[in-house]
Short mmCIF file of C-alpha atoms and ligand atoms in Angstrom, two decimals:
data_model
loop_
_atom_site.label_atom_id
_atom_site.label_comp_id
_atom_site.label_asym_id
_atom_site.label_seq_id
_atom_site.Cartn_x
_atom_site.Cartn_y
_atom_site.Cartn_z
CA MET Z 26 65.55 82.35 108.30
CA THR Z 27 68.85 83.99 107.43
CA VAL Z 28 71.89 83.34 109.50
CA THR Z 29 74.57 86.00 109.58
CA VAL Z 30 78.02 84.65 109.99
CA SER Z 31 80.53 87.24 111.12
CA PRO Z 32 83.89 87.03 109.41
CA PRO Z 33 86.68 85.74 111.63
CA VAL Z 34 88.40 88.48 113.61
CA ARG Z 35 91.75 89.00 111.99
CA THR Z 36 94.42 91.51 112.89
CA GLU Z 37 95.69 93.32 109.84
CA SER Z 38 99.25 92.37 109.07
CA ALA Z 39 101.84 95.08 108.39
CA ALA Z 40 104.52 92.58 107.37
CA ARG Z 41 104.70 88.84 107.09
CA ALA Z 42 107.29 86.11 106.53
CA ALA Z 43 106.27 82.67 105.28
CA ASP Z 44 108.83 79.87 105.54
CA LEU Z 45 111.64 82.38 105.14
CA TRP Z 46 115.15 81.01 104.63
CA LYS Z 47 118.33 83.05 104.30
CA VAL Z 48 121.61 81.41 103.40
CA TYR Z 49 124.79 83.45 103.10
CA GLY Z 50 127.79 82.22 101.10
CA SER Z 51 128.29 78.70 99.79
CA GLY Z 52 130.39 75.60 100.38
CA GLU Z 53 132.41 75.69 103.58
CA ALA Z 54 131.68 79.36 104.13
CA GLN Z 55 127.92 78.78 104.01
CA VAL Z 56 125.89 80.22 106.90
CA VAL Z 57 122.19 79.46 107.30
CA ALA Z 58 121.00 82.62 109.05
CA LEU Z 59 117.23 81.94 108.88
CA ARG Z 60 115.68 78.46 108.84
CA GLY Z 61 112.06 78.64 107.79
CA VAL Z 62 110.77 81.61 109.78
CA SER Z 63 107.02 82.21 109.58
CA THR Z 64 105.57 85.16 111.45
CA GLU Z 65 103.15 88.00 111.14
CA ILE Z 66 103.80 91.56 112.30
CA GLU Z 67 100.46 93.01 113.33
CA ALA Z 68 99.60 96.55 112.27
CA GLY Z 69 99.45 99.20 114.97
CA ARG Z 70 101.53 97.19 117.42
CA PHE Z 71 105.05 97.38 118.79
CA THR Z 72 106.97 94.11 118.22
CA ALA Z 73 110.43 93.40 119.60
CA ILE Z 74 112.81 90.77 118.23
CA MET Z 75 115.31 89.29 120.68
CA GLY Z 76 117.81 86.45 120.67
CA PRO Z 77 121.48 85.68 121.18
CA SER Z 78 124.13 87.31 119.01
CA GLY Z 79 124.18 85.65 115.58
CA SER Z 80 120.66 84.21 115.96
CA GLY Z 81 119.44 86.04 112.84
CA LYS Z 82 117.67 89.12 114.25
CA SER Z 83 119.17 91.67 111.87
CA THR Z 84 118.86 89.27 108.95
CA LEU Z 85 115.16 88.77 109.68
CA MET Z 86 114.61 92.50 109.98
CA HIS Z 87 116.52 93.23 106.77
CA CYS Z 88 114.54 90.59 104.85
CA LEU Z 89 111.21 91.86 106.23
CA ALA Z 90 112.17 95.43 105.30
CA GLY Z 91 113.29 94.60 101.77
CA LEU Z 92 116.92 95.57 102.51
CA ASP Z 93 118.02 91.99 101.83
CA THR Z 94 116.49 89.25 99.68
CA ALA Z 95 115.16 85.89 100.83
CA THR Z 96 116.92 82.70 99.71
CA ARG Z 97 113.61 80.86 99.94
CA GLY Z 98 110.10 81.61 101.19
CA GLU Z 99 108.01 84.73 100.96
CA VAL Z 100 107.95 88.18 102.53
CA PHE Z 101 105.08 90.66 102.42
CA ILE Z 102 104.85 94.32 103.41
CA GLY Z 103 101.14 94.98 103.82
CA SER Z 104 99.64 93.10 100.88
CA THR Z 105 102.69 93.55 98.63
CA LYS Z 106 104.86 90.50 98.03
CA LEU Z 107 108.52 91.54 98.18
CA THR Z 108 109.89 88.34 96.77
CA GLY Z 109 109.50 88.88 93.06
CA LEU Z 110 109.84 92.67 93.05
CA ASN Z 111 112.79 93.97 91.05
CA ASP Z 112 115.26 96.51 92.52
CA LYS Z 113 113.23 99.45 91.30
CA GLY Z 114 110.05 98.04 92.80
CA LEU Z 115 111.81 97.32 96.08
CA THR Z 116 113.26 100.83 96.28
CA LYS Z 117 109.83 102.33 95.66
CA LEU Z 118 108.22 100.11 98.27
CA ARG Z 119 110.88 100.94 100.87
CA ARG Z 120 110.58 104.62 100.13
CA GLU Z 121 106.81 104.67 100.39
CA GLN Z 122 106.00 102.12 103.04
CA VAL Z 123 108.99 101.53 105.29
CA GLY Z 124 110.86 103.68 107.83
CA PHE Z 125 114.21 102.87 109.45
CA ILE Z 126 115.95 103.70 112.70
CA PHE Z 127 119.52 102.46 113.12
CA GLN Z 128 121.83 102.11 116.09
CA GLN Z 129 124.25 104.63 114.54
CA PHE Z 130 121.48 107.23 113.87
CA ASN Z 131 122.58 107.56 110.18
CA LEU Z 132 121.92 111.29 109.93
CA LEU Z 133 123.53 113.42 107.23
CA PRO Z 134 126.15 115.61 108.98
CA THR Z 135 125.80 118.63 106.70
CA LEU Z 136 122.03 118.93 107.08
CA SER Z 137 120.12 120.49 109.98
CA ALA Z 138 117.84 118.38 112.17
CA LYS Z 139 114.82 119.67 110.26
CA GLU Z 140 116.40 118.96 106.87
CA ASN Z 141 117.31 115.44 108.01
CA ILE Z 142 113.76 114.83 109.19
CA LEU Z 143 112.28 116.01 105.89
CA LEU Z 144 114.84 114.32 103.62
CA PRO Z 145 112.93 111.07 102.94
CA LEU Z 146 109.84 113.04 101.97
CA ALA Z 147 111.92 115.34 99.76
CA ILE Z 148 113.46 112.32 98.03
CA ALA Z 149 110.01 110.84 97.48
CA GLY Z 150 108.82 114.20 96.12
CA ARG Z 151 106.21 114.48 98.83
CA LYS Z 152 105.20 117.57 100.79
CA PRO Z 153 105.13 117.24 104.57
CA ASP Z 154 101.78 117.62 106.26
CA GLU Z 155 102.48 120.63 108.48
CA GLY Z 156 100.16 119.66 111.30
CA TRP Z 157 101.67 116.20 111.41
CA PHE Z 158 105.23 117.55 111.26
CA ASP Z 159 104.47 119.80 114.26
CA THR Z 160 102.93 116.87 116.16
CA VAL Z 161 105.99 114.70 115.53
CA ILE Z 162 108.41 117.47 116.52
CA SER Z 163 106.58 118.25 119.74
CA THR Z 164 106.30 114.54 120.57
CA VAL Z 165 110.04 114.01 120.23
CA GLY Z 166 110.71 117.35 121.97
CA LEU Z 167 113.01 118.84 119.36
CA GLY Z 168 111.30 122.19 118.83
CA ASP Z 169 114.32 124.33 119.80
CA ARG Z 170 116.90 122.13 118.07
CA LEU Z 171 115.59 122.02 114.52
CA GLY Z 172 118.31 124.29 113.11
CA HIS Z 173 121.15 122.32 114.72
CA ARG Z 174 123.38 119.90 112.85
CA PRO Z 175 123.83 116.35 114.17
CA SER Z 176 127.30 117.19 115.57
CA GLN Z 177 125.66 119.88 117.72
CA LEU Z 178 123.20 117.40 119.25
CA SER Z 179 123.59 114.76 121.96
CA GLY Z 180 123.27 111.08 121.04
CA GLY Z 181 119.77 110.95 122.47
CA GLN Z 182 118.74 114.04 120.52
CA GLN Z 183 120.23 112.62 117.32
CA GLN Z 184 118.24 109.42 117.78
CA ARG Z 185 115.10 111.47 118.37
CA VAL Z 186 115.80 113.21 115.03
CA ALA Z 187 116.11 109.76 113.43
CA CYS Z 188 112.79 108.71 115.03
CA ALA Z 189 111.09 111.87 113.76
CA ARG Z 190 112.55 111.22 110.30
CA ALA Z 191 111.07 107.70 110.29
CA LEU Z 192 107.72 108.84 111.63
CA VAL Z 193 107.09 111.96 109.57
CA ALA Z 194 106.40 109.98 106.39
CA ARG Z 195 103.83 107.80 108.25
CA PRO Z 196 105.21 104.55 106.81
CA GLY Z 197 103.24 101.32 107.07
CA VAL Z 198 105.98 99.95 109.29
CA ILE Z 199 109.12 101.28 111.02
CA PHE Z 200 112.05 98.90 111.54
CA ALA Z 201 114.53 99.78 114.28
CA ASP Z 202 117.76 97.78 114.78
CA GLU Z 203 119.10 98.33 118.32
CA PRO Z 204 117.83 101.94 118.39
CA THR Z 205 118.98 102.41 121.99
CA GLY Z 206 122.24 100.46 121.63
CA ASN Z 207 124.34 103.64 121.61
CA LEU Z 208 122.39 105.58 124.22
CA ASP Z 209 122.69 105.90 127.98
CA SER Z 210 119.73 104.45 129.87
CA ARG Z 211 117.94 107.78 130.32
CA SER Z 212 118.13 108.80 126.63
CA GLY Z 213 117.25 105.23 125.72
CA ALA Z 214 114.14 105.36 127.90
CA GLU Z 215 113.10 108.65 126.25
CA VAL Z 216 113.43 107.17 122.77
CA LEU Z 217 111.55 104.00 123.79
CA SER Z 218 108.73 106.00 125.40
CA PHE Z 219 108.46 108.01 122.25
CA LEU Z 220 108.33 104.90 120.07
CA ARG Z 221 105.66 103.37 122.30
CA ARG Z 222 103.63 106.59 122.20
CA SER Z 223 103.74 106.65 118.43
CA VAL Z 224 102.24 103.14 118.45
CA ARG Z 225 99.59 103.85 121.09
CA GLU Z 226 98.57 107.34 120.00
CA PHE Z 227 99.24 107.40 116.27
CA GLY Z 228 98.75 103.73 115.40
CA GLN Z 229 102.29 103.41 114.03
CA THR Z 230 103.59 99.85 113.50
CA ILE Z 231 107.12 99.30 114.87
CA VAL Z 232 109.47 96.33 114.78
CA MET Z 233 112.53 96.70 116.99
CA VAL Z 234 115.56 94.45 117.39
CA THR Z 235 117.12 94.71 120.84
CA HIS Z 236 119.42 92.90 123.27
CA ASP Z 237 117.98 94.71 126.26
CA PRO Z 238 115.09 93.14 128.25
CA THR Z 239 114.01 96.56 129.53
CA ALA Z 240 113.87 97.93 125.97
CA ALA Z 241 111.88 94.87 124.86
CA SER Z 242 109.40 95.41 127.73
CA TYR Z 243 108.18 98.59 125.98
CA ALA Z 244 106.84 96.39 123.16
CA ASP Z 245 103.43 94.68 122.97
CA ARG Z 246 104.97 91.43 121.83
CA VAL Z 247 108.43 89.88 121.82
CA LEU Z 248 109.65 87.26 119.33
CA PHE Z 249 112.65 85.17 120.37
CA LEU Z 250 115.03 83.86 117.73
CA ALA Z 251 117.62 81.15 118.28
CA ASP Z 252 119.78 79.72 115.54
CA GLY Z 253 117.61 81.18 112.76
CA GLN Z 254 114.25 80.03 114.10
CA ILE Z 255 111.49 81.61 116.19
CA VAL Z 256 111.53 79.56 119.35
CA ASN Z 257 109.31 81.54 121.71
CA GLU Z 258 107.11 84.58 121.97
CA LEU Z 259 105.65 86.75 124.74
CA THR Z 260 102.82 89.24 124.81
CA ASP Z 261 102.68 92.19 127.22
CA PRO Z 262 106.24 91.54 128.37
CA THR Z 263 107.90 92.85 131.53
CA PRO Z 264 111.70 93.08 131.94
CA GLN Z 265 111.51 90.02 134.19
CA THR Z 266 109.45 87.81 131.84
CA VAL Z 267 111.78 88.76 128.98
CA LEU Z 268 114.84 87.97 131.10
CA ASP Z 269 113.37 84.59 132.09
CA ALA Z 270 112.61 83.74 128.45
CA MET Z 271 116.14 84.73 127.38
CA GLN Z 272 117.64 82.70 130.16
CA LYS Z 273 115.76 79.64 128.90
CA LEU Z 274 116.97 80.02 125.34
CA ASP Z 275 120.55 80.92 126.07
CA PRO Z 276 121.38 79.42 129.46
CA GLY Z 277 125.11 79.91 128.84
CA HIS Z 278 124.92 83.71 128.87
CA GLY Z 279 122.54 84.84 131.60
CA PRO Z 280 123.34 86.19 135.08
CA ALA Z 281 122.96 82.70 136.56
CA ALA Z 282 125.60 81.37 134.18
CA ALA Z 283 127.91 84.27 135.08
CA ALA Z 284 127.45 83.49 138.78
CA GLN Z 285 128.17 79.84 138.08
CA ASP Z 286 131.32 80.76 136.15
CA GLN Z 287 132.50 82.75 139.16
CA ASP Z 288 131.74 79.80 141.44
CA GLU Z 289 133.75 77.53 139.17
CA GLU Z 290 136.68 79.97 139.21
CA ARG Z 291 136.59 80.04 142.99
CA ASN Z 292 136.47 76.24 143.30
N1 ATP I 328 126.51 89.33 104.87
C1 ATP I 328 126.73 88.20 105.53
N2 ATP I 328 127.53 87.22 105.02
C2 ATP I 328 127.73 86.07 105.65
N3 ATP I 328 127.18 85.77 106.83
C3 ATP I 328 126.38 86.68 107.41
C4 ATP I 328 126.11 87.94 106.80
N4 ATP I 328 125.29 88.65 107.60
C5 ATP I 328 125.05 87.87 108.66
N5 ATP I 328 125.70 86.68 108.55
C6 ATP I 328 125.66 85.55 109.51
O1 ATP I 328 124.30 85.20 109.71
C7 ATP I 328 124.05 84.90 111.08
C8 ATP I 328 122.97 85.82 111.62
O2 ATP I 328 123.48 87.15 111.64
P1 ATP I 328 122.64 88.40 112.15
O3 ATP I 328 123.43 89.62 111.87
O4 ATP I 328 121.26 88.33 111.61
O5 ATP I 328 122.59 88.10 113.73
P2 ATP I 328 121.99 89.01 114.92
O6 ATP I 328 121.04 88.15 115.65
O7 ATP I 328 121.52 90.30 114.39
O8 ATP I 328 123.30 89.20 115.82
P3 ATP I 328 123.76 90.47 116.72
O9 ATP I 328 122.94 90.39 117.97
O10 ATP I 328 125.20 90.17 117.00
O11 ATP I 328 123.55 91.73 115.95
C9 ATP I 328 125.39 85.04 111.80
O12 ATP I 328 125.97 83.77 111.90
C10 ATP I 328 126.19 85.94 110.87
O13 ATP I 328 127.56 85.67 110.99
MG1 MG I 329 122.16 92.31 114.63
#
């Protein structure tokens, strides 16, 4: 009799950190920003990274994205090990497999929205897939703004251009550092809905750093960093469960602490 053993179910990983350490500076000026972080970013999911200011969120994202190098430990994008790649290899990997969305949009002021969106592909010498380009443009709702320069667009529209620019190349993973940090809540919600749609409908993998519990609630999973370590995680978060988790890890900064401060001032 033959027995068939099914392989273990395993989610494909889009990026991975294994015992990742990052130390800046040396001697008295030394800062340990990451202390042995191990985590896996699953493909086709929306992951948020939260934590107090200075907890290492941006550092983790930059190391995962190959924008900064690990002091110790290993980082993978898909099956490629970043630690060990030279600068040329890293640049190629970033260009071909990683997309970025920044708080400050980072659009080129002299280029139109369309030219900005197509720039990464142009640099990589790749032709855009026209059907896909149209899908991305209609999803972000920029159809009538493609000829405009960034200065002629609102902040929300500029960030939607940046999202389209990240998405049009269909990278293995998009990293977004506080993508709604400069937007009012309505434009922020539009950008977040769009990011979530690109995960649900197009299978895009997104990793987003945010301070905002509502923004994090758009994700499938939230990782909490404190003092350079992952200390908690939530799946299917709501603004309230995220707020509760943040309150636990940084009791000095939540609304309860603020209320207590006021009480102390009064007394
Ligand atoms: N280039 C650098 N040189 C020295 N120290 C750095 C550098 N970049 C970050 N750090 C330090 O590493 C720690 C983590 O910084 P990081 O920017 O990752 O925090 P963060 O969680 O993104 O904070 P924020 O929410 O304020 O953006 C901090 O103590 C910071 O001062
Ligand atoms: Mg940061």
